[in-house]
Every structure is written in structure tokens, then in C-alpha cells.
Amino acid sequence: MNRTITLIRHAKSDWSHPELSDFDRPLNGRGRHDAPRMGNVLKERGTTFDLVISSPACRAITTAGKICGEIGYLPENIVQIPDLYLASASEMISIIQSTDDAIKHLALVAHNPGITTLANRLGEMQITNIPTCGITIFETGIDSWSRLESGCCHTVDFLYPKLF
């Protein structure tokens, strides 16, 4: 039984408001443009998600909402997990391992460096840096999310705004 994991790094954030905390930083103009564009790339490929989980940081949840809006996943169904904010790859694996096995395609929206480290742990492709709004897609034959471990996935695609 194939399962799919889509890892998404939040889009470009706005640093022009130094009074804002890191958690509250919004997307900048490029980020607001790239997120729906990447959502449209996924839509054109026929991508659908059974579950989207996101860091609740402003830049991550906004990215998730814009991408989901393009592919027809209701943004109000995005599950926000506070532990995803600046999570390590190991913490992200634990979150994925707790996913209900009824879910076949899981999307996770989070931050670097954890998201790049996780991508390199899961698949065979080595990625130096997942750029902002970058997306990596993996397939795995595991029968339960609880069995997710390093190296158990095949990298299907690595997409990012500058490709389009």
C-alpha cells in the first residue's frame, strides 16, 4: 500500500517589520505570489491531500492556506501543530508517525533547517537546501505511518518556484 508524503517549506517571509516576533512574520510579496503558484503546479499534476498539517507560524499557515486553496483542500481543515514550529527532522518524523493510517497522502508545512534535513533522511536524493516554497514529494510502501523511518521513501519530485 503506497503512502505519499509532501513536504513544503513556507514561502518567503517579510523581514521589514523588526518589531514582529519570528513566529508572527508574514509572507512578503514574493511569498504571496509563489505559494498559490506552487499550489497551481500541484493542481496541474492532479495532487490531492488527505491531510495537511502545518506549523502555526504566520508564514507557514499562510503558505499552507494559499497552496490548499489552489488544489481544493479547504484551508479550515489544515491541522496546526505547535510542535512543528522550528521542529527538528526527528520531531517531524514523530509527528508523521502519529498520523492516522486512513490517511494516504499527508502534506506537512514547516521550516528550515528541519524540513531539508527530513527530506534528506526520507529519500535517496540529497538536497542542499529546500528553498522557500519548495516542495518535495515522497512515496513509501509502509503499511502504517508508525513505521516511517529514515531511508524508507522514494523521492518522486523536488519542485520550487524558480523552476516555473
Coordinates of N, CA and C in Angstrom, one line a residue:
M1 N 0.8 -1.2 0.0 CA 0.0 0.0 0.0 C 0.9 1.2 0.0
N2 N 0.8 2.0 -1.0 CA 1.6 3.2 -1.1 C 1.0 4.4 -0.3
R3 N 1.9 5.1 0.3 CA 1.6 6.3 1.1 C 2.5 7.4 0.5
T4 N 2.0 8.6 0.5 CA 2.7 9.7 -0.1 C 2.9 10.8 1.0
I5 N 4.1 11.4 1.0 CA 4.3 12.5 1.9 C 4.8 13.6 1.1
T6 N 4.2 14.8 1.2 CA 4.6 16.0 0.6 C 5.1 17.0 1.6
L7 N 6.4 17.3 1.5 CA 7.0 18.3 2.5 C 7.0 19.7 1.8
I8 N 6.6 20.7 2.5 CA 6.5 22.0 1.9 C 7.2 23.0 2.9
R9 N 8.2 23.7 2.4 CA 8.8 24.8 3.2 C 8.0 26.0 3.0
H10 N 7.7 26.8 4.0 CA 6.9 28.0 3.9 C 7.5 28.9 2.8
A11 N 6.7 29.8 2.3 CA 7.1 30.7 1.3 C 7.9 31.9 1.9
K12 N 8.5 32.7 1.1 CA 9.4 33.8 1.5 C 8.7 34.7 2.5
S13 N 9.4 35.0 3.6 CA 8.8 35.8 4.6 C 9.3 37.3 4.6
D14 N 8.5 38.1 5.2 CA 8.8 39.6 5.2 C 9.5 40.0 6.4
W15 N 10.7 40.5 6.2 CA 11.6 40.9 7.4 C 11.5 42.4 7.6
S16 N 10.6 43.1 7.0 CA 10.5 44.6 7.1 C 9.9 45.1 8.3
H17 N 9.5 44.2 9.2 CA 8.8 44.7 10.5 C 9.6 44.1 11.6
P18 N 10.7 44.7 12.0 CA 11.6 44.1 13.1 C 10.9 44.0 14.4
E19 N 9.8 44.7 14.6 CA 9.1 44.6 15.9 C 8.3 43.3 16.0
L20 N 8.1 42.6 14.9 CA 7.3 41.3 14.9 C 8.3 40.2 15.4
S21 N 7.7 39.3 16.1 CA 8.4 38.1 16.5 C 8.6 37.2 15.3
D22 N 9.6 36.3 15.4 CA 9.9 35.4 14.3 C 8.6 34.6 13.9
F23 N 7.9 34.2 15.0 CA 6.6 33.4 14.8 C 5.6 34.2 14.0
D24 N 5.5 35.5 14.2 CA 4.5 36.4 13.6 C 4.8 37.0 12.2
R25 N 6.0 36.7 11.7 CA 6.4 37.2 10.4 C 5.5 36.8 9.3
P26 N 5.0 37.7 8.5 CA 4.1 37.3 7.4 C 4.9 37.0 6.2
L27 N 4.2 36.6 5.1 CA 4.9 36.5 3.8 C 5.1 37.8 3.2
N28 N 6.2 37.9 2.4 CA 6.4 39.1 1.6 C 5.7 39.0 0.3
G29 N 5.9 39.9 -0.6 CA 5.2 39.9 -1.9 C 5.6 38.7 -2.7
R30 N 6.8 38.3 -2.7 CA 7.2 37.1 -3.5 C 6.6 35.9 -2.9
G31 N 6.5 35.8 -1.6 CA 5.9 34.7 -0.9 C 4.4 34.6 -1.2
R32 N 3.7 35.7 -1.2 CA 2.3 35.7 -1.5 C 2.0 35.4 -3.0
H33 N 3.0 35.6 -3.8 CA 2.9 35.2 -5.2 C 3.3 33.7 -5.4
D34 N 4.3 33.3 -4.8 CA 4.8 31.9 -5.0 C 3.9 30.8 -4.5
A35 N 3.3 31.0 -3.3 CA 2.5 30.0 -2.7 C 1.3 29.5 -3.5
P36 N 0.5 30.4 -4.0 CA -0.6 30.0 -4.9 C -0.1 29.4 -6.2
R37 N 1.1 30.0 -6.7 CA 1.6 29.4 -8.0 C 2.1 28.0 -7.8
M38 N 2.7 27.7 -6.7 CA 3.1 26.3 -6.4 C 1.9 25.4 -6.2
G39 N 0.9 26.0 -5.5 CA -0.4 25.2 -5.4 C -1.0 24.9 -6.8
N40 N -0.9 25.8 -7.7 CA -1.4 25.5 -9.0 C -0.5 24.5 -9.8
V41 N 0.8 24.5 -9.5 CA 1.6 23.4 -10.1 C 1.2 22.0 -9.6
L42 N 0.9 22.0 -8.3 CA 0.4 20.7 -7.7 C -1.0 20.3 -8.3
K43 N -1.8 21.3 -8.5 CA -3.2 21.1 -9.0 C -3.0 20.5 -10.5
E44 N -2.2 21.1 -11.3 CA -2.0 20.7 -12.6 C -1.4 19.2 -12.7
R45 N -0.8 18.8 -11.6 CA -0.3 17.4 -11.6 C -1.3 16.5 -11.0
G46 N -2.5 17.0 -10.6 CA -3.5 16.1 -10.0 C -3.3 15.8 -8.6
T47 N -2.5 16.6 -7.9 CA -2.2 16.3 -6.5 C -3.4 16.6 -5.6
T48 N -3.7 15.7 -4.7 CA -4.7 16.0 -3.7 C -4.1 15.5 -2.3
F49 N -4.6 16.1 -1.3 CA -4.1 15.7 0.1 C -5.2 15.1 0.9
D50 N -4.9 14.1 1.7 CA -5.9 13.6 2.6 C -5.9 14.4 3.9
L51 N -4.7 14.9 4.2 CA -4.5 15.7 5.5 C -3.3 16.6 5.3
V52 N -3.5 17.9 5.7 CA -2.4 18.9 5.7 C -2.2 19.3 7.1
I53 N -0.9 19.2 7.6 CA -0.6 19.7 8.9 C 0.5 20.7 8.7
S54 N 0.4 21.8 9.5 CA 1.3 22.9 9.4 C 1.7 23.5 10.7
S55 N 2.9 24.1 10.7 CA 3.3 24.9 11.8 C 2.3 26.0 11.9
P56 N 2.0 26.5 13.1 CA 1.1 27.6 13.2 C 1.7 29.0 13.0
A57 N 3.0 29.0 12.7 CA 3.7 30.3 12.5 C 3.0 31.0 11.3
C58 N 2.9 32.3 11.3 CA 2.2 33.0 10.3 C 2.6 32.7 8.9
R59 N 3.9 32.6 8.6 CA 4.4 32.4 7.3 C 4.1 31.0 6.8
A60 N 4.0 30.0 7.7 CA 3.8 28.6 7.4 C 2.3 28.4 7.1
I61 N 1.4 28.8 8.1 CA 0.0 28.6 7.9 C -0.6 29.4 6.7
T62 N 0.0 30.6 6.4 CA -0.4 31.3 5.3 C 0.0 30.6 4.0
T63 N 1.2 30.0 3.9 CA 1.6 29.3 2.8 C 0.7 28.1 2.6
A64 N 0.4 27.3 3.7 CA -0.5 26.2 3.6 C -1.8 26.6 3.0
G65 N -2.4 27.6 3.5 CA -3.7 28.1 3.1 C -3.7 28.4 1.6
K66 N -2.7 29.1 1.1 CA -2.7 29.5 -0.3 C -2.5 28.3 -1.2
I67 N -1.6 27.4 -0.8 CA -1.5 26.2 -1.6 C -2.7 25.3 -1.6
C68 N -3.3 25.1 -0.4 CA -4.5 24.3 -0.3 C -5.7 25.0 -1.1
G69 N -5.7 26.3 -1.1 CA -6.8 27.0 -1.8 C -6.8 26.7 -3.3
E70 N -5.6 26.4 -3.8 CA -5.4 26.1 -5.3 C -5.8 24.7 -5.6
I71 N -5.6 23.8 -4.7 CA -5.9 22.4 -5.1 C -7.2 21.9 -4.5
G72 N -8.0 22.8 -3.9 CA -9.3 22.4 -3.4 C -9.4 21.7 -2.1
Y73 N -8.3 21.8 -1.3 CA -8.3 21.4 0.1 C -8.7 22.5 0.9
L74 N -9.8 22.4 1.7 CA -10.3 23.5 2.5 C -9.3 24.0 3.5
P75 N -8.9 25.3 3.4 CA -7.9 25.8 4.4 C -8.3 25.6 5.9
E76 N -9.6 25.6 6.1 CA -10.1 25.4 7.5 C -9.8 24.0 8.0
N77 N -9.5 23.0 7.1 CA -9.2 21.7 7.5 C -7.7 21.4 7.8
I78 N -6.9 22.5 7.6 CA -5.5 22.4 7.9 C -5.3 22.2 9.4
V79 N -4.6 21.2 9.8 CA -4.3 21.0 11.3 C -3.0 21.7 11.7
Q80 N -3.1 22.6 12.6 CA -2.0 23.3 13.1 C -1.4 22.6 14.3
I81 N -0.1 22.2 14.2 CA 0.6 21.6 15.3 C 1.7 22.5 15.8
P82 N 1.5 23.0 17.0 CA 2.5 24.0 17.5 C 4.0 23.4 17.5
D83 N 4.1 22.1 17.7 CA 5.4 21.5 17.8 C 6.2 21.5 16.4
L84 N 5.5 21.8 15.4 CA 6.1 21.9 14.1 C 6.9 23.2 13.9
Y85 N 6.6 24.2 14.7 CA 7.3 25.5 14.6 C 8.8 25.2 15.0
L86 N 9.7 25.4 14.0 CA 11.1 25.2 14.1 C 11.5 23.7 14.6
A87 N 10.7 22.8 14.3 CA 10.9 21.4 14.6 C 12.1 20.8 13.9
S88 N 12.8 19.9 14.6 CA 13.9 19.1 14.0 C 13.3 18.0 13.1
A89 N 14.1 17.4 12.3 CA 13.7 16.3 11.5 C 13.1 15.2 12.3
S90 N 13.8 14.9 13.4 CA 13.3 13.8 14.3 C 12.0 14.1 14.9
E91 N 11.7 15.4 15.3 CA 10.4 15.8 15.8 C 9.4 15.7 14.7
M92 N 9.7 16.0 13.5 CA 8.7 15.9 12.4 C 8.4 14.4 12.1
I93 N 9.4 13.6 12.2 CA 9.2 12.1 12.0 C 8.2 11.6 13.0
S94 N 8.4 12.0 14.3 CA 7.4 11.6 15.3 C 6.0 12.1 15.1
I95 N 5.9 13.3 14.6 CA 4.5 13.8 14.2 C 3.9 13.0 13.1
I96 N 4.7 12.7 12.1 CA 4.2 11.9 10.9 C 3.8 10.5 11.4
Q97 N 4.7 9.9 12.3 CA 4.4 8.6 12.8 C 3.1 8.5 13.6
S98 N 2.6 9.6 14.1 CA 1.3 9.5 14.8 C 0.1 9.8 13.9
T99 N 0.3 9.9 12.6 CA -0.8 10.1 11.7 C -1.7 8.9 11.6
D100 N -3.0 9.1 11.5 CA -3.9 8.0 11.3 C -3.7 7.3 10.0
D101 N -3.7 6.0 10.1 CA -3.4 5.2 8.9 C -4.4 5.2 7.8
A102 N -5.5 5.8 8.1 CA -6.5 6.0 7.0 C -6.0 7.1 6.0
I103 N -5.1 7.9 6.4 CA -4.5 9.0 5.6 C -3.5 8.3 4.6
K104 N -3.7 8.6 3.3 CA -2.8 8.0 2.3 C -1.8 9.1 1.8
H105 N -2.2 10.3 1.7 CA -1.4 11.4 1.3 C -1.3 12.5 2.3
L106 N -0.2 12.7 3.0 CA 0.0 13.6 4.0 C 0.9 14.8 3.5
A107 N 0.5 16.0 3.8 CA 1.3 17.2 3.5 C 1.7 17.8 4.8
L108 N 3.0 18.2 4.9 CA 3.5 18.8 6.1 C 4.1 20.1 5.7
V109 N 3.7 21.2 6.3 CA 4.3 22.6 6.0 C 5.0 23.1 7.2
A110 N 6.3 23.3 7.0 CA 7.2 23.6 8.1 C 8.4 24.5 7.7
H111 N 9.4 24.4 8.5 CA 10.5 25.4 8.4 C 11.9 24.7 8.2
N112 N 12.8 25.4 7.7 CA 14.2 25.0 7.6 C 14.9 25.3 9.0
P113 N 15.9 24.6 9.4 CA 16.6 23.6 8.6 C 15.9 22.2 8.7
G114 N 14.9 22.0 9.6 CA 14.3 20.7 9.8 C 13.7 20.1 8.5
I115 N 13.0 20.9 7.7 CA 12.4 20.3 6.5 C 13.4 19.8 5.5
T116 N 14.5 20.5 5.3 CA 15.6 20.0 4.4 C 16.2 18.7 5.0
T117 N 16.5 18.7 6.3 CA 17.1 17.6 6.9 C 16.1 16.4 6.8
L118 N 14.8 16.6 7.0 CA 13.9 15.5 6.9 C 13.8 15.0 5.5
A119 N 13.8 15.8 4.5 CA 13.8 15.4 3.1 C 15.0 14.5 2.8
N120 N 16.1 14.9 3.3 CA 17.4 14.1 3.1 C 17.3 12.8 3.8
R121 N 16.7 12.7 5.0 CA 16.6 11.5 5.7 C 15.6 10.5 5.1
L122 N 14.5 11.0 4.5 CA 13.5 10.1 4.0 C 13.8 9.5 2.7
G123 N 14.3 10.3 1.7 CA 14.5 9.9 0.4 C 16.0 9.7 0.0
E124 N 16.2 9.2 -1.2 CA 17.6 8.9 -1.6 C 18.3 10.2 -2.3
M125 N 17.5 11.2 -2.6 CA 18.1 12.4 -3.2 C 18.6 13.3 -2.1
Q126 N 19.8 13.8 -2.3 CA 20.4 14.7 -1.3 C 20.2 16.2 -1.8
I127 N 19.5 16.9 -1.0 CA 19.1 18.3 -1.3 C 19.9 19.2 -0.4
T128 N 20.7 20.1 -0.9 CA 21.5 21.1 -0.1 C 20.6 22.0 0.7
N129 N 19.5 22.5 0.1 CA 18.6 23.4 0.8 C 17.3 23.4 0.0
I130 N 16.2 23.2 0.7 CA 14.9 23.4 0.1 C 14.6 24.9 0.2
P131 N 14.5 25.5 -1.0 CA 14.2 26.9 -1.0 C 12.8 27.3 -0.4
T132 N 12.6 28.5 -0.1 CA 11.3 28.9 0.3 C 10.2 28.5 -0.7
C133 N 9.1 28.0 -0.3 CA 8.0 27.5 -1.1 C 8.4 26.2 -1.9
G134 N 9.5 25.6 -1.5 CA 10.0 24.4 -2.1 C 9.1 23.2 -1.7
I135 N 9.0 22.2 -2.5 CA 8.1 21.1 -2.3 C 8.9 19.8 -2.6
T136 N 8.9 18.9 -1.7 CA 9.5 17.6 -2.0 C 8.4 16.5 -1.8
I137 N 8.3 15.6 -2.7 CA 7.2 14.6 -2.7 C 7.9 13.2 -2.6
F138 N 7.4 12.4 -1.7 CA 7.9 11.1 -1.4 C 6.8 10.0 -1.5
E139 N 7.2 8.8 -1.9 CA 6.3 7.7 -1.8 C 7.0 6.6 -1.0
T140 N 6.2 5.9 -0.3 CA 6.7 4.8 0.6 C 5.7 3.7 0.6
G141 N 6.2 2.5 0.7 CA 5.4 1.3 0.7 C 5.0 0.8 2.1
I142 N 5.3 1.6 3.2 CA 5.0 1.2 4.5 C 3.4 1.1 4.7
D143 N 3.0 0.1 5.5 CA 1.6 -0.1 5.8 C 1.0 0.7 6.9
S144 N 1.9 1.4 7.6 CA 1.5 2.2 8.8 C 2.4 3.4 8.9
W145 N 1.9 4.6 9.2 CA 2.8 5.7 9.4 C 3.7 5.5 10.5
S146 N 3.3 4.7 11.5 CA 4.2 4.4 12.6 C 5.5 3.8 12.2
R147 N 5.5 3.2 11.0 CA 6.7 2.5 10.6 C 7.7 3.4 9.8
L148 N 7.3 4.7 9.7 CA 8.2 5.7 8.9 C 9.5 5.8 9.6
E149 N 10.6 5.6 8.8 CA 11.9 5.8 9.3 C 12.8 6.3 8.2
S150 N 14.0 6.7 8.6 CA 15.0 7.2 7.6 C 15.2 6.2 6.5
G151 N 15.2 6.7 5.3 CA 15.5 5.9 4.1 C 14.4 5.0 3.6
C152 N 13.2 5.1 4.1 CA 12.1 4.2 3.7 C 11.3 4.8 2.5
C153 N 11.7 5.9 2.0 CA 10.9 6.6 1.0 C 11.7 6.7 -0.4
H154 N 10.9 6.9 -1.4 CA 11.5 7.2 -2.7 C 11.1 8.6 -3.1
T155 N 12.1 9.4 -3.4 CA 11.9 10.8 -3.8 C 11.2 10.8 -5.2
V156 N 10.0 11.3 -5.3 CA 9.2 11.4 -6.5 C 9.5 12.7 -7.2
D157 N 9.6 13.8 -6.5 CA 9.8 15.1 -7.1 C 10.3 16.1 -6.1
F158 N 11.0 17.1 -6.7 CA 11.5 18.2 -5.9 C 11.2 19.5 -6.8
L159 N 10.3 20.3 -6.3 CA 9.7 21.4 -7.0 C 10.0 22.7 -6.2
Y160 N 10.3 23.8 -6.9 CA 10.5 25.1 -6.2 C 10.2 26.2 -7.2
P161 N 9.8 27.4 -6.7 CA 9.3 28.4 -7.6 C 10.2 28.8 -8.8
K162 N 11.5 28.7 -8.6 CA 12.4 29.1 -9.8 C 12.4 28.1 -10.9
L163 N 11.8 27.0 -10.7 CA 11.7 26.0 -11.8 C 10.6 26.5 -12.8
F164 N 9.7 27.3 -12.3 CA 8.5 27.7 -13.1 C 8.4 29.1 -13.5

